XYZ file of C-alpha atoms in Angstrom:
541
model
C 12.479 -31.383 4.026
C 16.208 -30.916 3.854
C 18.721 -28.621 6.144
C 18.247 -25.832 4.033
C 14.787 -25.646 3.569
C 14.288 -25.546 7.460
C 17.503 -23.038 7.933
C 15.118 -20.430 5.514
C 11.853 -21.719 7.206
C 13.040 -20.743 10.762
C 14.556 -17.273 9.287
C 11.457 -17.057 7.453
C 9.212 -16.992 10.670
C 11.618 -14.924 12.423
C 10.902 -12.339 9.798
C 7.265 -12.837 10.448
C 7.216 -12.735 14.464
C 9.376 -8.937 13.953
C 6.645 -7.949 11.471
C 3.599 -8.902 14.426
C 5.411 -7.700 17.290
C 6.039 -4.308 15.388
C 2.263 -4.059 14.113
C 1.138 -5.098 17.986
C 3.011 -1.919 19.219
C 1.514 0.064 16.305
C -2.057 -1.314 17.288
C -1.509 0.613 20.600
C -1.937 3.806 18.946
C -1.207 6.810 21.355
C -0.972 3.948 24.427
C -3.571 2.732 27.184
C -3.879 5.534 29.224
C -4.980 7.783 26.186
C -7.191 4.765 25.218
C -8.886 4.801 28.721
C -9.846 8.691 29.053
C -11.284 8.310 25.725
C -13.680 5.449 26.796
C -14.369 7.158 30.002
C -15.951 9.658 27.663
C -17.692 7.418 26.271
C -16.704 6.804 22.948
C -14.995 3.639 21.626
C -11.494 3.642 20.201
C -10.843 4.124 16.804
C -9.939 0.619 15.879
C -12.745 -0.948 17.801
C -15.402 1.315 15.855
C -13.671 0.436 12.602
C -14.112 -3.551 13.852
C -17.829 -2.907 14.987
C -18.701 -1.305 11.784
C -16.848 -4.126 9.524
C -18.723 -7.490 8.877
C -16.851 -9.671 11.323
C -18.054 -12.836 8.815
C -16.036 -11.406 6.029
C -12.581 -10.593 5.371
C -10.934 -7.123 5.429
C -7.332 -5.506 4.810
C -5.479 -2.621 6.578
C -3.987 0.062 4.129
C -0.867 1.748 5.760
C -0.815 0.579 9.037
C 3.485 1.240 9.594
C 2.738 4.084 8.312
C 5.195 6.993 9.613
C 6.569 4.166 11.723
C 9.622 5.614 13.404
C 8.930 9.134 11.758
C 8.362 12.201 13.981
C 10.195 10.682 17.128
C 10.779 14.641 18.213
C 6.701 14.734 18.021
C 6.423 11.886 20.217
C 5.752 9.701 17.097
C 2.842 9.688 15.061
C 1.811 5.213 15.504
C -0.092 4.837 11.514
C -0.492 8.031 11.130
C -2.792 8.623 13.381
C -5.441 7.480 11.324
C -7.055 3.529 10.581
C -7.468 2.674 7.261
C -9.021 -0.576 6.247
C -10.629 -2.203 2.832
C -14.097 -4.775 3.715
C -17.356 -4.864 3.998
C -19.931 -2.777 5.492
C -23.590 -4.467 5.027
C -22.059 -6.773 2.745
C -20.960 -3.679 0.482
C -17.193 -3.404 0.097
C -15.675 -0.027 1.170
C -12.942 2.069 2.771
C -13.535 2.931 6.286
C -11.228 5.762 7.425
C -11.122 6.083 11.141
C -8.740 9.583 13.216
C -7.268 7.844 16.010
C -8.189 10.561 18.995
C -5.152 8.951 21.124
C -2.389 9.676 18.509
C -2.311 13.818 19.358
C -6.378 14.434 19.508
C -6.355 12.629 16.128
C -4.327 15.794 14.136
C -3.427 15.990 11.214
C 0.434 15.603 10.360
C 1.830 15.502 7.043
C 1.887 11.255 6.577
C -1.811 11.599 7.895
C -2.633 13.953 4.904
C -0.938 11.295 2.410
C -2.741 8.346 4.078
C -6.724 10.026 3.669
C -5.430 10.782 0.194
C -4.288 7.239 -0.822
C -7.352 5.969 1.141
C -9.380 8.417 -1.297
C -7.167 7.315 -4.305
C -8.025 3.596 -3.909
C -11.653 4.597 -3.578
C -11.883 6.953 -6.647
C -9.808 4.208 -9.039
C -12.497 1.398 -7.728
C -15.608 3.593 -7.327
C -16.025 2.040 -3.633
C -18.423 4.221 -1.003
C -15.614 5.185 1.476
C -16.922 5.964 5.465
C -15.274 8.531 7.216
C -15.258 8.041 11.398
C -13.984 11.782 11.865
C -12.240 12.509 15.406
C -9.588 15.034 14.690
C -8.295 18.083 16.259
C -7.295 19.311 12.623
C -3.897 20.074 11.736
C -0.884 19.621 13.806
C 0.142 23.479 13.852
C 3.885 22.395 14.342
C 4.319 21.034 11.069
C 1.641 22.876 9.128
C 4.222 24.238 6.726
C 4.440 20.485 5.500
C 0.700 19.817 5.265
C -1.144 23.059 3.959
C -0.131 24.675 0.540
C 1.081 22.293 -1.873
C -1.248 20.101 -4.218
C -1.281 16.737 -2.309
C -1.391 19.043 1.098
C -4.620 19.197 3.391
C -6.742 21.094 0.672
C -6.541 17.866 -1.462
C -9.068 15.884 0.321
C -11.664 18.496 0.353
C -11.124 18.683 -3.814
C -11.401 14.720 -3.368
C -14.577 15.051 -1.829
C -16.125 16.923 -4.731
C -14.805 14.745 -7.162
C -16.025 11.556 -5.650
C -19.441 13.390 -5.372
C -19.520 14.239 -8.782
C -18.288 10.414 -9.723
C -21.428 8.859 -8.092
C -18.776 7.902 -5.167
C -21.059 7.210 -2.004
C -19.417 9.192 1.015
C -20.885 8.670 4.546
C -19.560 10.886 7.754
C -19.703 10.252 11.114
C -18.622 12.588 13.520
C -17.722 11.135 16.973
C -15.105 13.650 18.431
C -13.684 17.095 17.264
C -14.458 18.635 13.832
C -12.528 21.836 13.807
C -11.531 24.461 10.867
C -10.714 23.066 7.508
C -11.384 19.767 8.682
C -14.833 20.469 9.263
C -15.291 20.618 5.635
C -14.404 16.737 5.126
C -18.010 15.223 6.216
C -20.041 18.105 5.598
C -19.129 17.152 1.967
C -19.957 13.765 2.138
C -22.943 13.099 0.988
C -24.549 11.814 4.729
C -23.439 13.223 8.096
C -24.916 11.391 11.098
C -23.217 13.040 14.328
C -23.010 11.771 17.799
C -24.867 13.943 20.941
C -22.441 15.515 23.440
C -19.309 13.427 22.669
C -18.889 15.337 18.893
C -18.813 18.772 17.451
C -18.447 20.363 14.251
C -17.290 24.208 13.875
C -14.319 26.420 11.872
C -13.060 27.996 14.941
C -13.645 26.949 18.281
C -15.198 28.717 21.751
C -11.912 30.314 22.554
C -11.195 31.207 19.071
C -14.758 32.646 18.784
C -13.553 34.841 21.722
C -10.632 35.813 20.809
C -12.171 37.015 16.755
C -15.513 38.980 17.849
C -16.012 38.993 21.522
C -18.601 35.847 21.543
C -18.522 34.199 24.876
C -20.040 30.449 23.726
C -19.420 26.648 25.109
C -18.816 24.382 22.231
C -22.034 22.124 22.705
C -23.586 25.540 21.835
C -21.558 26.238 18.855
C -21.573 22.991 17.142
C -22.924 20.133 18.451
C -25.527 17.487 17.665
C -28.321 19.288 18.439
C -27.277 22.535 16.639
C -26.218 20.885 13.587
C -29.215 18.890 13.710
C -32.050 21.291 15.011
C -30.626 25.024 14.050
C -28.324 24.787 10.958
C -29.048 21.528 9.414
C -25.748 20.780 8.328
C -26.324 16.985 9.886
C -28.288 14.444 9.064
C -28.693 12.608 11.431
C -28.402 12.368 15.599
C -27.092 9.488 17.676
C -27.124 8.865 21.317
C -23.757 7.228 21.114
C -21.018 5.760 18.541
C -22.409 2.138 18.241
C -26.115 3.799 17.336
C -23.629 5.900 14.947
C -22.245 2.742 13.512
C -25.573 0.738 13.611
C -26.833 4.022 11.763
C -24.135 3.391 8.737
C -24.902 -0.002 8.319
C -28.970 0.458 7.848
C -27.665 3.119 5.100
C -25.202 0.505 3.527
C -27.615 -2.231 3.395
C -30.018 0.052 1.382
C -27.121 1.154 -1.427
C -27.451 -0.675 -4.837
C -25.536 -2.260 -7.203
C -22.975 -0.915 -9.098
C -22.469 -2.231 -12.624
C -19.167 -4.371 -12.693
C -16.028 -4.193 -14.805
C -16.372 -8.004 -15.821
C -13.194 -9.921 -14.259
C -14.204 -13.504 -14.815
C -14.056 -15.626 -11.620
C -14.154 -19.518 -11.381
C -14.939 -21.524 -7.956
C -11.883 -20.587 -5.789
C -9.577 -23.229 -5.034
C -6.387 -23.539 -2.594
C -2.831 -24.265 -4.128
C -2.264 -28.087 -3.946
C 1.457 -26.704 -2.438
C 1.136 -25.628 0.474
C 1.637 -22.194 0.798
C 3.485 -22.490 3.786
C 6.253 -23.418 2.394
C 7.311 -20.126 0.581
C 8.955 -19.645 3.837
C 11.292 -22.274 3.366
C 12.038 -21.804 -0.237
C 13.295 -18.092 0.046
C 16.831 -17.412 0.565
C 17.754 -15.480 4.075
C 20.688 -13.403 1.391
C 19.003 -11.358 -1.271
C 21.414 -12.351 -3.748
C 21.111 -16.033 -3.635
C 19.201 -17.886 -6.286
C 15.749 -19.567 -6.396
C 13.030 -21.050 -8.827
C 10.079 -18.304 -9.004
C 7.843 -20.977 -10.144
C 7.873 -22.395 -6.369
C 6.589 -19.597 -5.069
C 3.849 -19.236 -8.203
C 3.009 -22.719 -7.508
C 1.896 -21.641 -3.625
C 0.005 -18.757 -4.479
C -2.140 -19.906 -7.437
C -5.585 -21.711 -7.526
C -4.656 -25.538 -7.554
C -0.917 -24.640 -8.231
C -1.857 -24.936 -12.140
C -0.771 -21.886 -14.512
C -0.602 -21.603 -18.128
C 3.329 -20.007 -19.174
C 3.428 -17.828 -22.383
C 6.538 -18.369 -23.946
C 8.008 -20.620 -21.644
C 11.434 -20.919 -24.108
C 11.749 -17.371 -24.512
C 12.765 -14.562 -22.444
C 13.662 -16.798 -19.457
C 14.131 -14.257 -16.678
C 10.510 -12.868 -17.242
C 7.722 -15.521 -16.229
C 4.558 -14.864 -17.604
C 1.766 -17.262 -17.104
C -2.152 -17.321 -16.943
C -3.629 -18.262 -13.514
C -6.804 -18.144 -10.900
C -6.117 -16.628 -7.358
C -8.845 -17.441 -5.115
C -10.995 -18.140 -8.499
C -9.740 -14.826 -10.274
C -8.755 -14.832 -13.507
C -4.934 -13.236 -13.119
C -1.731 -12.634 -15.746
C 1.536 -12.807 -13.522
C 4.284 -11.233 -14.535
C 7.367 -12.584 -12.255
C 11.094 -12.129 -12.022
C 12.820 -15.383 -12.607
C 15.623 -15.502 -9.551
C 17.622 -18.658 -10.678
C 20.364 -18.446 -13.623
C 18.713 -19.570 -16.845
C 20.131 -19.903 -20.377
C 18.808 -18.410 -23.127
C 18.192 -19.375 -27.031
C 22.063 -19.151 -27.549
C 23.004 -21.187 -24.516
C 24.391 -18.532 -22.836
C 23.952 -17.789 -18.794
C 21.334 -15.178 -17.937
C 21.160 -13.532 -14.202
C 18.502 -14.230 -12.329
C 16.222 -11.570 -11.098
C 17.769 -9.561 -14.345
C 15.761 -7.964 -17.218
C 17.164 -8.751 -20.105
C 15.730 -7.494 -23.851
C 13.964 -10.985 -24.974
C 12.236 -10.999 -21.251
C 11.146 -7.099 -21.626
C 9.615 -8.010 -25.375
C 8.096 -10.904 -23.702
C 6.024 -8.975 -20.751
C 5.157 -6.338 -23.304
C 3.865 -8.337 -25.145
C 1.843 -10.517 -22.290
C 0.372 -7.229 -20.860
C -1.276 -6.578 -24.435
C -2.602 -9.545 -23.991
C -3.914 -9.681 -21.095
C -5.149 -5.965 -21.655
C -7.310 -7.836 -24.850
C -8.304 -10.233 -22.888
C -9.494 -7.861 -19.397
C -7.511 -9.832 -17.401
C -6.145 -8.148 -14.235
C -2.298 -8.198 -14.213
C -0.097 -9.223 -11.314
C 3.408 -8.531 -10.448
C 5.694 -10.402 -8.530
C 8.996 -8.131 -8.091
C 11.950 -9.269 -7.246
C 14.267 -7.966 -9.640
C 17.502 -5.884 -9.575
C 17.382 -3.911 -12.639
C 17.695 -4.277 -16.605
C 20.823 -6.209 -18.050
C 23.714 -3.353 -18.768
C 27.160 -3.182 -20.353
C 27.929 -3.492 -24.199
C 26.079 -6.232 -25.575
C 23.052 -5.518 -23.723
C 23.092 -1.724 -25.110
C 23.807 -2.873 -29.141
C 21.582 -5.610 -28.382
C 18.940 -2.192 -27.461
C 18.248 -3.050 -23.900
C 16.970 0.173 -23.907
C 14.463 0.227 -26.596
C 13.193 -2.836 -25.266
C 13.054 -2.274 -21.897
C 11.378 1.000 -22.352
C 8.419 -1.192 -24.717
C 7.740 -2.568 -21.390
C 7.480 0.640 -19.470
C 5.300 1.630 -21.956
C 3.384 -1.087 -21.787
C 3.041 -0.924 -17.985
C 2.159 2.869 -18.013
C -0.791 2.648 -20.775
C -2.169 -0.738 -19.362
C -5.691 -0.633 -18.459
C -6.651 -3.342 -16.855
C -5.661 -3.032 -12.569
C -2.475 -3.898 -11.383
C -1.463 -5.466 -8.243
C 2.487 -5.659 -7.152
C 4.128 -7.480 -4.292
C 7.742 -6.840 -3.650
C 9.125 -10.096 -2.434
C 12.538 -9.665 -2.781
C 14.594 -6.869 -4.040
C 12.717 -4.345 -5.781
C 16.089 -1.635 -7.476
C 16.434 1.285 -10.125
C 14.610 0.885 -13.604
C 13.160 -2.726 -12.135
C 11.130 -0.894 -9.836
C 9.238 0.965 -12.828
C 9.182 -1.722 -15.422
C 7.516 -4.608 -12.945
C 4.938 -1.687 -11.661
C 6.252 0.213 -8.893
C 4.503 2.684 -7.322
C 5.118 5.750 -9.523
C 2.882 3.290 -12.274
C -0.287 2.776 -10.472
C -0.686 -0.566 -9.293
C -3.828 -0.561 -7.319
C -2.322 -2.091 -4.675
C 1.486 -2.535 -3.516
C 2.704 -4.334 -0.637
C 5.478 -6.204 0.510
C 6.352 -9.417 1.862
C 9.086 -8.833 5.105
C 11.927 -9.987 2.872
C 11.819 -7.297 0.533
C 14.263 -4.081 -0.350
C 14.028 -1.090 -1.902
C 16.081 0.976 -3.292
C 18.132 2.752 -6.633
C 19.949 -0.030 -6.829
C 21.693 -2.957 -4.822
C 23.401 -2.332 -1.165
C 26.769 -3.547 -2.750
C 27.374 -1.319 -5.713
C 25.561 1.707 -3.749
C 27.968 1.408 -0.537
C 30.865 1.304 -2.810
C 29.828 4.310 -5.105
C 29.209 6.187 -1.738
C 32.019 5.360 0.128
C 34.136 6.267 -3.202
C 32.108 9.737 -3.186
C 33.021 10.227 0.314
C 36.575 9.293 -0.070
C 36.799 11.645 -2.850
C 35.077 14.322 -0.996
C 37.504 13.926 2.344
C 40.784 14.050 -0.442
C 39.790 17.863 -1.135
C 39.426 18.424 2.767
C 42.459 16.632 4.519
C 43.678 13.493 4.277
C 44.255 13.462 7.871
C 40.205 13.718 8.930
C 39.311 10.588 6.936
C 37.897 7.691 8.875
C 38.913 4.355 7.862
C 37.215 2.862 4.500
C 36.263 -0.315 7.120
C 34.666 2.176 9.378
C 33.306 4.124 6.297
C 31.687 1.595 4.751
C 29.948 -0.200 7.950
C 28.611 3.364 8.337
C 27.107 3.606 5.010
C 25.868 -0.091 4.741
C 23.532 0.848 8.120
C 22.713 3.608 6.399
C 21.858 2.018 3.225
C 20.295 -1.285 4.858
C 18.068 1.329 7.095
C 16.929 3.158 3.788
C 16.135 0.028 1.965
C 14.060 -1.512 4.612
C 10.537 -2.457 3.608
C 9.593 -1.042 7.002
C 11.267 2.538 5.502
C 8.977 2.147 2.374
C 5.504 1.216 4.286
C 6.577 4.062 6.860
C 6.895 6.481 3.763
C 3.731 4.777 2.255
C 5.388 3.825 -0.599
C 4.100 0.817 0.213
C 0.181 -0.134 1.301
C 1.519 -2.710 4.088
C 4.040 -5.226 4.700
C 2.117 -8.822 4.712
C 3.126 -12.027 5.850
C 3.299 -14.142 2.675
C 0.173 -16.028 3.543
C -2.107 -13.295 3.463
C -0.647 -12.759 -0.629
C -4.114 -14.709 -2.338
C -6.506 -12.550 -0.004
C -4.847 -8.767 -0.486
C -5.005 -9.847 -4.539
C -8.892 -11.304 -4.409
C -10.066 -8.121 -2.039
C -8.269 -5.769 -4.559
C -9.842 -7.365 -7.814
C -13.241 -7.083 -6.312
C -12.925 -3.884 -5.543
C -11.716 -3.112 -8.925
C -14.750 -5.167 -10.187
C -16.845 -2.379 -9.200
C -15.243 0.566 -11.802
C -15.751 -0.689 -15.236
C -12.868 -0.034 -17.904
C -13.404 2.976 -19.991
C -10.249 3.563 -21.608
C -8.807 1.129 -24.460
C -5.163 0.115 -24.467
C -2.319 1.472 -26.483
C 0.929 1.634 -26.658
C 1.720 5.329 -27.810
C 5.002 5.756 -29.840
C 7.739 2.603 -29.224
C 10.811 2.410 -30.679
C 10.750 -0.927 -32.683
């Protein structure tokens, strides 16, 4: 172990320890003294049902928990949402378990709550998993409805979600264990089982004082909507529980009873662990995002027995594509290369570049591995597609948009983890998130962005310069100060913990976790079959 592996290792970890300490604070939710009034009524927090319901011998993953991390600070922040969202295993069935978090504003609804239920509904719909909704939500957070009620992927969505996984076979179970008011109340009564919980819970469009204040009706809310007049009077439950463990109990006996679905045929082998040790990933990234490094290092730590099969090893060089096993899953990785290469004519490629051989190359690979219904996984790190004249008569273009094609029309699922940079037409081409990977996350090292912090601080600051010419010269702040302004900016924007907050990521995972997020997301993609055959539409050749 030399000087520079352990200078990386130790900024590695420190990386790692920033990630926990933020996810511990997130963890808190609304805080303790929320957390306590809602026990003293009885009812469990929302992470603690989600952990009672899960099998505790079997591994699960949390979609979006930064979410709208540092967003809505005037609100009082909004800690994931407001909402737990976690992929595993209910009765030995896998599902999504969606939990309102009653301590993060009564569990309403702001706008990054709307676009976590709907991602948590997306993942569910492209796998065909049941998905369990632990409903404890004051509705929508009136302040901000103008951000969260009219447009398509607004508050209405989920409802239109519910139908359609209905009508897809989708098994949806409700259990409501706090408030259920006005449009939300629509959410489990279209599920396809409602168990609600006596006293504590209570389901109704407008509430007592709202009654009052429409036609008159003097009502308590027990009266109105709870457990025993949704069970006894209007039948819209199912079923009655004394109390949210008998609730969760209750979900499990119905789990335990659901068949089979048919399976999409991903072959899987005995698992095996790298013969690397995937620990050291941490010592073989640079701290600098520009500094070089052999991509095949960090293959070798993540892949069944650190073997892998490389198609076209000679060509393309800046692309690796390779066959491998990830916890016994068959996988086709498609990786940035991030140290300087040569190609076929001798001459120096960039790392972490896409040149025109590489792009023919991955194209290519993803046919293949569409032929062959092998999931596809993609290992970003990449800072855009090889430009200036030779690139553009050598048709960077045409070739680098066969391999957007190729990405867009694949049908086989897709699983991307940014580990390093992650800029402009890179993004789209390795399977960023506007393509449909089925899950995205990011290792803390990673950035985001248009394109690199160098180029985009100078573009800006020359932008701003020109802009404070046409004002007066004599209001311009230094470029020195200028540009330390705009790098924070920039460095803020680019942040993985931006992205995840934004949920343009599913989390941010310590690099170790990498083999599990991959082998929980091809499972649950074993459960949708693939319908659809691959093509490639109309390509420039």
């Amino acid at each position: 172990m030399n000087s520079l592996f352990r200078e990386r290792k130790t900024n590695y970890k420190s990386l790692i320890l920033e990630l926990n300490n933020r996810l511990k604070k997130v963890y808190e939710g609304g805080g303790q003294e929320k957390a306590q009034k809602q026990r003293a009524k009885g009812k469990m927090s929302a992470r603690a049902r989600t952990d009672y319901l899960l099998d505790n011998n079997k591994p699960s993953i949390e979609i979006g928990a930064l979410c709208a991390y540092e967003m809505y600070a005037q609100q009082g922040g909004c800690p994931s949402g407001g909402v737990i969202v976690k992929m595993g295993y209910v009765s030995g069935r896998l599902c999504l378990v969606v939990a309102n978090d009653a301590t993060v504003k009564a569990g309403a609804w702001f706008p990054m709550t709307a676009k976590k239920n709907l991602r948590a509904q997306e993942i569910a719909m492209e796998n065909l998993l049941p998905i369990i909704y632990l409903v404890d939500s004051a509705g929508v957070y009136l302040p901000l409805q103008a951000d969260i009620f009219a447009d398509k992927e607004h508050f209405g969505r989920i409802f239109r979600n519910n139908a359609r996984m209905s009508a897809l076979g989708i098994l949806q179970i409700a259990a409501v264990m706090g408030s259920c008011v006005a449009g939300g109340a629509y959410l489990p009564v279209m599920s396809d089982e409602l168990i609600i919980v006596d006293k504590t819970a209570n389901i109704f469009l407008a509430g007592s004082y709202l009654v009052k204040a429409a036609i008159g009706e003097t009502i308590d809310n027990e009266s109105l909507g709870g457990a025993t007049t949704h069970c006894e009077i209007s039948g819209v439950a199912d079923y009655k529980t004394k109390d949210d463990k008998e609730a969760l109990d209750k979900i499990r006996n119905l789990m335990e009873k659901t068949g089979a679905r048919e399976k999409a045929g991903f072959d899987r082998a005995v698992p095996l662990p790298p013969l690397k040790p995937a620990e050291e990933i941490y010592g073989i990234l640079p701290e600098s995002r520009v500094e070089p490094y052999d991509m095949r290092e960090i293959i070798e730590r993540l892949v069944d027995n650190s073997a892998y099969e490389e198609y076209k090893a000679l060509y393309g060089k800046t692309l690796i594509c390779s066959y491998a096993r990830i916890e016994g899953w068959a996988v086709g990785i498609i990786a940035n290369q991030r140290k300087l290469v040569k190609n076929k004519k001798g001459e120096i490629q960039f790392g972490g570049v896409i040149y025109s051989d590489s792009a023919d190359k991955a194209a290519r690979f993803i046919a293949n591995c569409n032929q062959k219904k092998i999931p596809l996984v993609f290992l970003q790190d990449v800072t855009g597609f090889m430009v200036g004249s030779r690139a553009e008569q050598g048709g960077i273009i045409k070739d680098g948009a066969k391999m957007v094609n190729a990405v867009a029309n694949s049908v086989v699922p897709k699983f991307t983890i940014m580990i390093g940079n992650s800029y402009g037409a890179g993004n789209y081409a390795m399977c960023g998130k506007a393509y449909d990977p089925r899950l995205i996350f990011s290792w803390p090292s990673s950035k985001l962005a248009v394109m690199g912090e160098a180029q985009a601080t100078q573009v800006l600051l020359q932008m701003q310069n020109a802009h404070g010419k046409s004002r007066s010269f004599n209001n311009k702040i230094s470029d020195e100060k200028q540009l330390k302004d705009i790098q924070q900016a920039y460095q803020k924007q680019t942040s993985p913990y931006y992205a995840a907050a934004r949920l343009w990521s599913d989390a941010i995972i310590d690099p170790l976790q990498t083999r599990l997020w991959i082998s929980i997301g091809i499972e649950a993609a074993q459960h949708s079959p693939i319908t659809e055959r691959f093509t490639m539409g109309v390509v420039q050749t």
